[in-house]
Tab-separated table of C-alpha atoms and ligand atoms in Angstrom:
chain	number	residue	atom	x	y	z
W	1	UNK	CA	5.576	36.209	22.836
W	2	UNK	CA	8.519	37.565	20.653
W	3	UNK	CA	8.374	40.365	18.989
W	4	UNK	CA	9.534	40.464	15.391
W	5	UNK	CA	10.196	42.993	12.479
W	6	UNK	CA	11.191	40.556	10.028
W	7	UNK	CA	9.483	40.514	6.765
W	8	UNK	CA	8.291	37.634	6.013
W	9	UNK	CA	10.462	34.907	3.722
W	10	UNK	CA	8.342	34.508	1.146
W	11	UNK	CA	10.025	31.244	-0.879
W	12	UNK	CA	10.356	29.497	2.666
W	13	UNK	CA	6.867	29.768	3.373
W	14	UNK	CA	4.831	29.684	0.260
W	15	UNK	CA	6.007	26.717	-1.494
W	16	UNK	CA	4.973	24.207	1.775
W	17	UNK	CA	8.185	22.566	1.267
W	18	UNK	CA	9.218	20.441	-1.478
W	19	UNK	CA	6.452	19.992	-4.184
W	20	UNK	CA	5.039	16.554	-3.669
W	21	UNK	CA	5.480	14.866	-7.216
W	22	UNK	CA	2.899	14.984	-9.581
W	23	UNK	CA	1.149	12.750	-11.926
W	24	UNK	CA	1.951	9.510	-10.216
W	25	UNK	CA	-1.061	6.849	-10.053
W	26	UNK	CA	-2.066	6.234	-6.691
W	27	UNK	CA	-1.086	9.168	-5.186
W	28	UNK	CA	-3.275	10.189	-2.469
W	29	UNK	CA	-1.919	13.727	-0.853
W	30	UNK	CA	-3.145	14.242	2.530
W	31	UNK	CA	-2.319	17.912	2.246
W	32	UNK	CA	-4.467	19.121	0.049
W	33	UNK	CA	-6.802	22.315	0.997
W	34	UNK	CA	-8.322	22.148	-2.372
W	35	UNK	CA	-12.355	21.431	-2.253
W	36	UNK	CA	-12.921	18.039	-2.970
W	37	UNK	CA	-14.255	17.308	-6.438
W	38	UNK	CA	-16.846	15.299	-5.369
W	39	UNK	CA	-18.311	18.571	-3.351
W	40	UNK	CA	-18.116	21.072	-6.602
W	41	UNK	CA	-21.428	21.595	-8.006
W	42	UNK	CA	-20.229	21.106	-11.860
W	43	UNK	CA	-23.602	20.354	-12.897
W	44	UNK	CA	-25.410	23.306	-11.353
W	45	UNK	CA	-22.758	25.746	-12.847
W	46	UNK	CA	-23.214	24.425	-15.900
W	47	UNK	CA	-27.457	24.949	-16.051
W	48	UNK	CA	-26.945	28.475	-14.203
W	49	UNK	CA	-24.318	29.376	-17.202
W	50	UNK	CA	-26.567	27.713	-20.174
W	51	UNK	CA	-29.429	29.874	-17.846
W	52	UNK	CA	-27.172	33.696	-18.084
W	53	UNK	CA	-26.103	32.764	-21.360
W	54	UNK	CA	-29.653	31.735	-23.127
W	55	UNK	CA	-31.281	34.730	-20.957
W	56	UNK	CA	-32.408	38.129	-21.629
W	57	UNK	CA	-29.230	39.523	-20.023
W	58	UNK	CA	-26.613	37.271	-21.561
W	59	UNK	CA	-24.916	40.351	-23.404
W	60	UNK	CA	-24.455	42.540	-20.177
W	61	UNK	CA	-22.942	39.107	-18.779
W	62	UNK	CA	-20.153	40.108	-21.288
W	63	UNK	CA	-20.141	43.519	-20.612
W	64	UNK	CA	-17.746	45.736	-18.173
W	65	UNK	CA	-19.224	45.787	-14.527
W	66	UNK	CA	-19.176	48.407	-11.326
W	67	UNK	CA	-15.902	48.208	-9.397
W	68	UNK	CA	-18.126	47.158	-6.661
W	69	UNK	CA	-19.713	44.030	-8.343
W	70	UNK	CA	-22.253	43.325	-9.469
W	71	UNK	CA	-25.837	44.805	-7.900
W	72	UNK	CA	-27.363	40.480	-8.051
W	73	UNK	CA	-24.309	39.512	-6.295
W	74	UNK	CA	-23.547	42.535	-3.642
W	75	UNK	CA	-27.033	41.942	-2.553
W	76	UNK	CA	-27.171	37.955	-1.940
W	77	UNK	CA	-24.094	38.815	-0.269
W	78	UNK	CA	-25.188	41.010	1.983
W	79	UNK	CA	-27.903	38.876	3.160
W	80	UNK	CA	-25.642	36.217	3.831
W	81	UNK	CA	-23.572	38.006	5.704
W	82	UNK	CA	-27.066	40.378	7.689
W	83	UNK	CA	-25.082	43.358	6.376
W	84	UNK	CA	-26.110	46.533	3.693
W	85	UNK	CA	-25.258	45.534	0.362
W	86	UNK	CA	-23.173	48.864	-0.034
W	87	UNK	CA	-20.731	46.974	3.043
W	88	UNK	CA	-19.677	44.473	-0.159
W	89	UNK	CA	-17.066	44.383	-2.524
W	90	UNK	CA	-16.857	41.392	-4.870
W	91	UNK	CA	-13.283	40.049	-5.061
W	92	UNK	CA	-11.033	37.643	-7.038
W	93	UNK	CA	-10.832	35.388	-3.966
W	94	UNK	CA	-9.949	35.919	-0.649
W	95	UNK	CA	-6.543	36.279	-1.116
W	96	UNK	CA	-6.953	39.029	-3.215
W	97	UNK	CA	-9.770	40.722	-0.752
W	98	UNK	CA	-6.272	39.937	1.874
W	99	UNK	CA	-4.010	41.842	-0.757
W	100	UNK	CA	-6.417	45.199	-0.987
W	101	UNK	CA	-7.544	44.727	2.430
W	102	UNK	CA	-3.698	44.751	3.509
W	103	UNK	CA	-2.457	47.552	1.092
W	104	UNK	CA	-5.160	50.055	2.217
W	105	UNK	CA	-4.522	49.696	5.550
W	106	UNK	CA	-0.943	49.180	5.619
W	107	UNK	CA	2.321	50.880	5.306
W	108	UNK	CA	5.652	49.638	6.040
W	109	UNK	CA	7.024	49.177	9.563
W	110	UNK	CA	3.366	48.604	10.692
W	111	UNK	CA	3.192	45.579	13.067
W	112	UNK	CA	0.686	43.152	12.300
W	113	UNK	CA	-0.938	40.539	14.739
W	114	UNK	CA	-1.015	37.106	13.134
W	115	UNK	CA	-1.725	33.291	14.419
W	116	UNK	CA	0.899	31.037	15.233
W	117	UNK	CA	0.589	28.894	13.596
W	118	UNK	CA	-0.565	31.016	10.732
W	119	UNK	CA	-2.345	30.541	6.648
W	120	UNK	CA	1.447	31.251	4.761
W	121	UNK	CA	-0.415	32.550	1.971
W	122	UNK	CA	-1.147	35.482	3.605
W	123	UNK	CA	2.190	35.787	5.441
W	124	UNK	CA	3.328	36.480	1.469
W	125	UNK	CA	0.756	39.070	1.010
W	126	UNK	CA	1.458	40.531	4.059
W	127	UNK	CA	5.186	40.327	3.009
W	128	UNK	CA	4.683	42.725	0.304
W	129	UNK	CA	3.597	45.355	2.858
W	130	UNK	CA	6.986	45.279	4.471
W	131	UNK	CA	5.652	44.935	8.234
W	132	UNK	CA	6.568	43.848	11.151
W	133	UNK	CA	5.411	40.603	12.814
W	134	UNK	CA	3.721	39.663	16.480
W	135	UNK	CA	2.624	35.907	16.399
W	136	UNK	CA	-0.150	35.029	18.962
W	137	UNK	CA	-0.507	31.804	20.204
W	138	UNK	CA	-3.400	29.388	18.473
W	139	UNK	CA	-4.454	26.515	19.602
W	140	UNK	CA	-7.495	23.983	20.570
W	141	UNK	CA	-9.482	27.187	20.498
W	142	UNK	CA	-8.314	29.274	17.843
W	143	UNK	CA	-6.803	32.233	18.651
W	144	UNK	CA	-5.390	32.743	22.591
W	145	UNK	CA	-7.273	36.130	23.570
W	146	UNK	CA	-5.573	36.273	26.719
W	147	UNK	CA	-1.736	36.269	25.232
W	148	UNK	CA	-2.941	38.601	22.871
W	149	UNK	CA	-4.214	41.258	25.913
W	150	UNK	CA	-0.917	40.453	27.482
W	151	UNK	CA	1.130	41.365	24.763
W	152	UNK	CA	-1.190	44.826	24.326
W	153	UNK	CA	-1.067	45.613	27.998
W	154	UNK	CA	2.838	45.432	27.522
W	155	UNK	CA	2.648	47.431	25.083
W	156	UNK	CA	2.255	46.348	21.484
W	157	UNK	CA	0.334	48.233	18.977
W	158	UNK	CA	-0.459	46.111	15.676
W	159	UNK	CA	-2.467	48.121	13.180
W	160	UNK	CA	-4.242	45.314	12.260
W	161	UNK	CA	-4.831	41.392	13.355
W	162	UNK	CA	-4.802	38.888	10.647
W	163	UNK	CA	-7.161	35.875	11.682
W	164	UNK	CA	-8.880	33.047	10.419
W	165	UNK	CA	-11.809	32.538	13.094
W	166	UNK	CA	-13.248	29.415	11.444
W	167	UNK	CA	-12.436	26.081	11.473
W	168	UNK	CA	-8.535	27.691	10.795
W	169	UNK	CA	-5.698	26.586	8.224
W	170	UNK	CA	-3.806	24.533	9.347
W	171	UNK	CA	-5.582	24.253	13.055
W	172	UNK	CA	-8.525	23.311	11.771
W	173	UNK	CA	-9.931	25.320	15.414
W	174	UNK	CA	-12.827	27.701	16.035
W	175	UNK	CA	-12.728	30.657	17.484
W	176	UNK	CA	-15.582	30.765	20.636
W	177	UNK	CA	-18.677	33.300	20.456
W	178	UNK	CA	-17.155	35.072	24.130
W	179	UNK	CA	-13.743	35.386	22.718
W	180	UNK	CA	-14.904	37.113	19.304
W	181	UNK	CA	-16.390	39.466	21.358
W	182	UNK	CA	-13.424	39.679	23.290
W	183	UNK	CA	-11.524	40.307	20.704
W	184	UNK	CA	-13.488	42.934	18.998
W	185	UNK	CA	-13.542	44.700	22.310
W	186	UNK	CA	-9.536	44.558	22.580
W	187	UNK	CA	-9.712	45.956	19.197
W	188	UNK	CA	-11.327	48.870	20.082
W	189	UNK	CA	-9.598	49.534	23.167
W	190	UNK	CA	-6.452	49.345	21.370
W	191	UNK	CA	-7.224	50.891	17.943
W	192	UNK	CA	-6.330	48.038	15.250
W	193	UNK	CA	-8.100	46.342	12.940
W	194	UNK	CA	-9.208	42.632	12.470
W	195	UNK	CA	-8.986	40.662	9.651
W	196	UNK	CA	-11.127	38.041	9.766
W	197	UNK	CA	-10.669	35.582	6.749
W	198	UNK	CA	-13.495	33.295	6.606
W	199	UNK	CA	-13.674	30.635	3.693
W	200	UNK	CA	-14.323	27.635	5.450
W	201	UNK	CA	-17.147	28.788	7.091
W	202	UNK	CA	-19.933	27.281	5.094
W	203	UNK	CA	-17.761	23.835	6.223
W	204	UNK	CA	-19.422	23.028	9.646
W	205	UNK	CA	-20.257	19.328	9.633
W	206	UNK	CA	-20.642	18.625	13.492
W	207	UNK	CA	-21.521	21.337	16.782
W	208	UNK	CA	-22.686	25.098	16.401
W	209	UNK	CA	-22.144	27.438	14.079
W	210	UNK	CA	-20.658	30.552	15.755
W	211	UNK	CA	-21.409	34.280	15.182
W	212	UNK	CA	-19.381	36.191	12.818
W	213	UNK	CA	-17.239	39.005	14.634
W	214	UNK	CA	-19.299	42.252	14.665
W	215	UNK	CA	-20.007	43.735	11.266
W	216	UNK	CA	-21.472	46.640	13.369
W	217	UNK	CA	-17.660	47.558	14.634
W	218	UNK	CA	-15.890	49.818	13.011
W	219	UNK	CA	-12.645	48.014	13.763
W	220	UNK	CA	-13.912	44.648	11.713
W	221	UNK	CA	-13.468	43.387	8.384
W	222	UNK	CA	-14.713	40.513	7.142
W	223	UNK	CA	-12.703	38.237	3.801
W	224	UNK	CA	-14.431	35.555	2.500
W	225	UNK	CA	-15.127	33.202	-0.880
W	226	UNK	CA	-16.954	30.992	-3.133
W	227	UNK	CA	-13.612	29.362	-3.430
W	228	UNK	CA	-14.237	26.156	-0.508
W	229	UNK	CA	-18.236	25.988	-1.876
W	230	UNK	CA	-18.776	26.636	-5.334
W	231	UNK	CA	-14.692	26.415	-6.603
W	232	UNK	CA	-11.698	28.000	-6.512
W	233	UNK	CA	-11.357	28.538	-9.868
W	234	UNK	CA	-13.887	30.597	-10.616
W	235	UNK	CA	-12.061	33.076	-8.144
W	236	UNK	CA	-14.666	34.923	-6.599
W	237	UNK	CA	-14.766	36.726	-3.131
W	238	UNK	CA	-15.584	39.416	-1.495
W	239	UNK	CA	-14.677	42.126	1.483
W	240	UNK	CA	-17.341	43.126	3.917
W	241	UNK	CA	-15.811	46.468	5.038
W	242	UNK	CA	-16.556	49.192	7.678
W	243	UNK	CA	-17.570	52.681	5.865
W	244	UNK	CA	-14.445	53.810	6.684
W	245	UNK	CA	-11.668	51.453	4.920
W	246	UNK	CA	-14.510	50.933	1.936
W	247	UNK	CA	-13.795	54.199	-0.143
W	248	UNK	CA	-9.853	53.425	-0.274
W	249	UNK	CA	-10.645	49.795	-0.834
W	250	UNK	CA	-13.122	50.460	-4.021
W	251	UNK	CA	-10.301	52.986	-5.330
W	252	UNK	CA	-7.723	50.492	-5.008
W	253	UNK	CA	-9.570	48.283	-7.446
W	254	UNK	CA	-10.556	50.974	-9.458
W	255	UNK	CA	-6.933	51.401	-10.379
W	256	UNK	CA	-6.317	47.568	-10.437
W	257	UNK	CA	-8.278	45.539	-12.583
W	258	UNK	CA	-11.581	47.430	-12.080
W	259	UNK	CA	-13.893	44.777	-11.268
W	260	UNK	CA	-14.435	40.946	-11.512
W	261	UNK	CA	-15.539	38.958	-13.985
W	262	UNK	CA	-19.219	40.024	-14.880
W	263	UNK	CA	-20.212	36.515	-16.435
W	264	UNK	CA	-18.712	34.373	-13.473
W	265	UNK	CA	-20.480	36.957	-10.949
W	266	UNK	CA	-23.917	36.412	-13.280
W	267	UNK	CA	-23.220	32.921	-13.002
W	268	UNK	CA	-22.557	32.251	-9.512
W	269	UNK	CA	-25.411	35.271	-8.853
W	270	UNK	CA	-27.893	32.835	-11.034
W	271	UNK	CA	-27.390	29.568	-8.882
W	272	UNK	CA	-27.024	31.441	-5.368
W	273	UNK	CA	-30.665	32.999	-5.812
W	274	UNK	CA	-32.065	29.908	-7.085
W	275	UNK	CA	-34.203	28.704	-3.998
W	276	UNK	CA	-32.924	26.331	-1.837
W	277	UNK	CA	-29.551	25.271	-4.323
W	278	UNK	CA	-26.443	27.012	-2.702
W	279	UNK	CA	-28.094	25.312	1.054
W	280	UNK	CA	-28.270	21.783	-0.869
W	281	UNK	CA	-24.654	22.133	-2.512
W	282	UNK	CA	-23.218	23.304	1.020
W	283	UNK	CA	-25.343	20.368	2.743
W	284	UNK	CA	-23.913	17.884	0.638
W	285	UNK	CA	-20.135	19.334	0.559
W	286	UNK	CA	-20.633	19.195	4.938
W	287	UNK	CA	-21.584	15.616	4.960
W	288	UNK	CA	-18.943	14.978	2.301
W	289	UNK	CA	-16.511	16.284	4.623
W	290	UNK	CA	-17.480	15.595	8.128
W	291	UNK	CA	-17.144	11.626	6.689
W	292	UNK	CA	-13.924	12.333	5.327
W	293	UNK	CA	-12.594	14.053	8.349
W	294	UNK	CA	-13.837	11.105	10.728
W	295	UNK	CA	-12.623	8.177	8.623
W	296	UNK	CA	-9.188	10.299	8.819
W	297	UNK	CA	-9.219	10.474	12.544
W	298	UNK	CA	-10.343	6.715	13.149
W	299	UNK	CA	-7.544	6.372	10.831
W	300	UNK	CA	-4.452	7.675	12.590
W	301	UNK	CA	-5.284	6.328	15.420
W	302	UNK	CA	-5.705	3.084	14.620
W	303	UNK	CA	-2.628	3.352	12.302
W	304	UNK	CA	-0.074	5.402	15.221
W	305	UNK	CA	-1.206	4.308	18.299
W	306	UNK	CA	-0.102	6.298	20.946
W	307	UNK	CA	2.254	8.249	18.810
W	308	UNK	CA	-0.462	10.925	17.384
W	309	UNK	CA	-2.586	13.475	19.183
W	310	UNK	CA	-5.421	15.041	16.518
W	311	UNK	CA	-8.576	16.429	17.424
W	312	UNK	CA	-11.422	15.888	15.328
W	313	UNK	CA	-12.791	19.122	13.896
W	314	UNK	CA	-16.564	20.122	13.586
W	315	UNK	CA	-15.806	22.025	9.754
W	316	UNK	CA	-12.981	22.690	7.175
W	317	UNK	CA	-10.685	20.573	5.511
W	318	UNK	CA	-7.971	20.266	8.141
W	319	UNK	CA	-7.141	18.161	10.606
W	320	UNK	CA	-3.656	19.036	12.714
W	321	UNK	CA	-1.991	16.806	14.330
W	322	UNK	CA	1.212	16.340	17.391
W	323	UNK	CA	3.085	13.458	16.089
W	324	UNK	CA	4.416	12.627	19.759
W	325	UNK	CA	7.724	10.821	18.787
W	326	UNK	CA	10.874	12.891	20.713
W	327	UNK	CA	12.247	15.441	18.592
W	328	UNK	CA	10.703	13.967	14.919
W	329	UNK	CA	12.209	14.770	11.522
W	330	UNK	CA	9.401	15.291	9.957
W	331	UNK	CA	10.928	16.915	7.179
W	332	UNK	CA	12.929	13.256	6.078
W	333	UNK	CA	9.291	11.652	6.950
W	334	UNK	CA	7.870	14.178	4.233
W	335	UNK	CA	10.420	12.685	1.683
W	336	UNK	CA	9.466	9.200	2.590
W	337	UNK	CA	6.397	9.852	2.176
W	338	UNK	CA	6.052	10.978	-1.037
W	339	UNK	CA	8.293	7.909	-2.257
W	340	UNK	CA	5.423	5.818	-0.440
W	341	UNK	CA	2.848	7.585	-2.360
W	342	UNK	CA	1.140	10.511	0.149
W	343	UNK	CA	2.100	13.686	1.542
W	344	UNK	CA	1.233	16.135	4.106
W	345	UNK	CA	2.243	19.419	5.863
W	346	UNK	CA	5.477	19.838	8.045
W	347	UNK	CA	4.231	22.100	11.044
W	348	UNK	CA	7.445	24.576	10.557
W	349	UNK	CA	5.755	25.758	7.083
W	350	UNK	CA	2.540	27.482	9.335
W	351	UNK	CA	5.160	29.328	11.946
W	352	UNK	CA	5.391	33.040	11.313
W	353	UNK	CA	8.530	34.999	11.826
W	354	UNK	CA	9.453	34.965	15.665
W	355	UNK	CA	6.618	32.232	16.151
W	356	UNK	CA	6.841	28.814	18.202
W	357	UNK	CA	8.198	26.429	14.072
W	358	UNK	CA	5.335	23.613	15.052
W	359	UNK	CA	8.157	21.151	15.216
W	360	UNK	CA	6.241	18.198	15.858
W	361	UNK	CA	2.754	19.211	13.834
W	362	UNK	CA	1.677	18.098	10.803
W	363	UNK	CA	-1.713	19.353	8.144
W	364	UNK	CA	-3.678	16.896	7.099
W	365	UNK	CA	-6.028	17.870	4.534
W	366	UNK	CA	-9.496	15.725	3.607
W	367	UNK	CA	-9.905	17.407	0.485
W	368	UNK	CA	-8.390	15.178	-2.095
W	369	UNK	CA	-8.417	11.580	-0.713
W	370	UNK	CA	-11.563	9.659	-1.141
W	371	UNK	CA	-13.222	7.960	1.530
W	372	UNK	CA	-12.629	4.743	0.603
W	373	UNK	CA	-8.487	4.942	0.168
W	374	UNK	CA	-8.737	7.184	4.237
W	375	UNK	CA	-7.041	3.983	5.306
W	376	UNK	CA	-4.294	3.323	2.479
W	377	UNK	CA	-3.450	7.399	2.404
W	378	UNK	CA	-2.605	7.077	6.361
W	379	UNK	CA	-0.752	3.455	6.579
W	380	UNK	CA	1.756	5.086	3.911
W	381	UNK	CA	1.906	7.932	6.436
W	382	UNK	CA	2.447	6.073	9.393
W	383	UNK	CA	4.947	3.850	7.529
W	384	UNK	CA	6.412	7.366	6.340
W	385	UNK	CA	6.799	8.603	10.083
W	386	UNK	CA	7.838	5.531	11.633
W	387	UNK	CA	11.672	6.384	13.358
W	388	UNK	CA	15.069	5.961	12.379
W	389	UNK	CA	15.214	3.363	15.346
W	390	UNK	CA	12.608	1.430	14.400
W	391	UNK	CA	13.972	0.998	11.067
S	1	LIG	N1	-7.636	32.142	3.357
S	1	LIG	C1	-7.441	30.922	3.871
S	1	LIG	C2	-7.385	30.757	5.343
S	1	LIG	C3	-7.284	29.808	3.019
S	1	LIG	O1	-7.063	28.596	3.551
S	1	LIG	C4	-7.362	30.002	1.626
S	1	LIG	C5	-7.237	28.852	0.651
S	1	LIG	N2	-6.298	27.905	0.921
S	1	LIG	C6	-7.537	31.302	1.141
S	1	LIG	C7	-7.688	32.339	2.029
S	1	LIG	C8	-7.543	31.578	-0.327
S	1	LIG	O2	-8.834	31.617	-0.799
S	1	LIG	P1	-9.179	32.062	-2.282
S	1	LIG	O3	-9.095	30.870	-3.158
S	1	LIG	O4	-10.573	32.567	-2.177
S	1	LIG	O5	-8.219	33.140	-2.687
């Protein structure tokens, strides 16, 4: 495992490439990590705003709001997650929970853990931190514990481990319940802190769901977001933090933009404590997805026979895949593709600095093709990837 100090490229790795192009009919991206719409509960948002906004309260919907968020919301939070409400703070999204998360713990030089291959939205926050870089193996299941002990036994001290434990981007994997524990064992041993980013984990449409890593360790912190259930527009998140990062966190945001939105935390507070209608907008999103994700799988492989090797995953909206061709140019297979009218991910836009590039892996995302056009969406593909020889 390499070593590296490099800050992170931030063009190279947020822009996934070149842009697919837009507004053509037809087009059905197989890239996408946006929610489907199908799965957004548009009608329930509506009747829980109509509710906030014909109630008692609507004014103090339009007021200013605590840093922390709002009491309703804090506390159905903290029941999801079996934690103290006081443990919450209500975010603009998980990527901004990343951003405070990062800059109070943080200072330049630090090395950071990360997963390679590795979310390179949060290789850009991270960028802005000016750290240093040790990519960790992931694979089949999730993050490799045991390189990660290897490196620390030879030496390496990150400050903090960046990980996304559930149903991963672009992996699609899930960390096991024995390495978790593992891992927030290593943690303590070795003083750092982990980051666990969570926002597909309402997604689980087949197997188990696993325990969270330890809220009761001081080394954990928990990201998450409403941004995969209820939409990531609304931009909602929040941090579940140990005592001791949450009085530097809260003053962060206290000198940002103070707190979220009060009337989307009213309304998202107003349909999440609403009995039983978060657990039926979730159910229906799963079964959305765990279709989608099969028809995609039955899919390649009847479309690339023998040249693809994808496992099906049990939540999420990804599904990664070894396109087995020697040596394929997957970046000219991107260009086709969007010319044939679909795109996907080229594995070298998930490596981290000093990681493995993913030459032969590409994202597949469920969340924008329908059901129906599965089939269509992956001939173009496998058109799209077929070699130069072949040609
Ligand atoms: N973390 C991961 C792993 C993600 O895949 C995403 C969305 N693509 C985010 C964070 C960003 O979430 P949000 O919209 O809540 O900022």
């Amino acid at each position: 495992m390499a070593l590296s100090r490099r800050g992170a490229d931030t063009t190279a790795l947020g822009g996934f490439g070149d842009p697919p192009p837009t507004g053509v009919p037809g087009f059905l991206p197989l890239t996408s990590g946006t929610p489907a719409a199908e799965a957004l509960p548009v009608k329930e948002l509506s009747e829980a705003a109509a509710d906030v906004l014909g109630g008692p309260a609507a004014a103090d919907a339009l007021q200013y709001s605590g840093v922390e968020g709002t009491p309703e919301l804090r506390e159905w939070i903290g029941r999801h997650e079996e934690v103290a409400a006081e443990r919450v703070l209500v975010t603009n999204g998980a990527l901004h929970s990343l951003s405070l998360v990062f800059d109070a713990l943080l200072d330049p030089g630090d090395l950071v853990a990360v997963e390679d291959p590795v979310y390179p939205l949060a290789l850009r926050v991270l960028g802005r931190s000016h750290v240093g870089y040790l990519p960790v193996p992931t694979g089949p299941d999730g993050l490799d514990i045991d390189a990660l002990a290897r490196a620390l036994e030879g030496g390496a001290r990150p400050k903090v481990l960046y990980t996304v434990p559930d149903f991963h981007n672009p992996t699609g994997a899930t960390l096991p319940a024995p390495a978790r524990t593992r891992l927030v064992e290593l943690a303590e041993t070795y003083g750092f802190t982990i980051v666990a980013d969570s926002p597909y984990r309402e997604l689980r449409f087949s197997g188990e769901q696993v325990p969270q890593p330890s809220a009761e360790s001081d080394a954990v912190v928990r990201v998450n977001s409403f941004s995969k259930t209820l939409g990531p527009g609304l931009r909602l998140g929040w941090i579940v933090g140990p005592r001791r990062l949450l009085p530097a966190v809260t003053r962060l945001r206290a000198n940002q933009d103070q707190h979220s939105s009060t009337f989307t935390q009213a309304i998202a507070a107003r349909l999440l404590t609403t009995p039983g209608l978060f657990d039926r907008v979730t159910a229906d999103a799963r079964a959305l997805y765990g279709r989608r994700a099969r028809a995609l799988h039955a899919a390649l492989h009847t479309a690339l026979p023998g040249r693809i090797e994808a496992a099906l995953p049990e939540g999420g909206l990804f599904l990664w895949a070894k396109v087995l061709d020697d040596d394929p140019d997957l970046h000219t297979a991107r260009t086709r593709a969007h010319a044939l009218g679909t795109d996907f991910g080229v594995g070298s836009h998930f490596s981290p600095p000093g990681g493995t590039g993913s030459p032969a892996h590409i994202r597949l995302g469920i969340g924008a093709v329908p059901e129906a056009d599965v089939a269509t969406a992956v001939g173009r593909l496998a058109e799209a990837l077929r070699p130069e020889t072949a040609r």
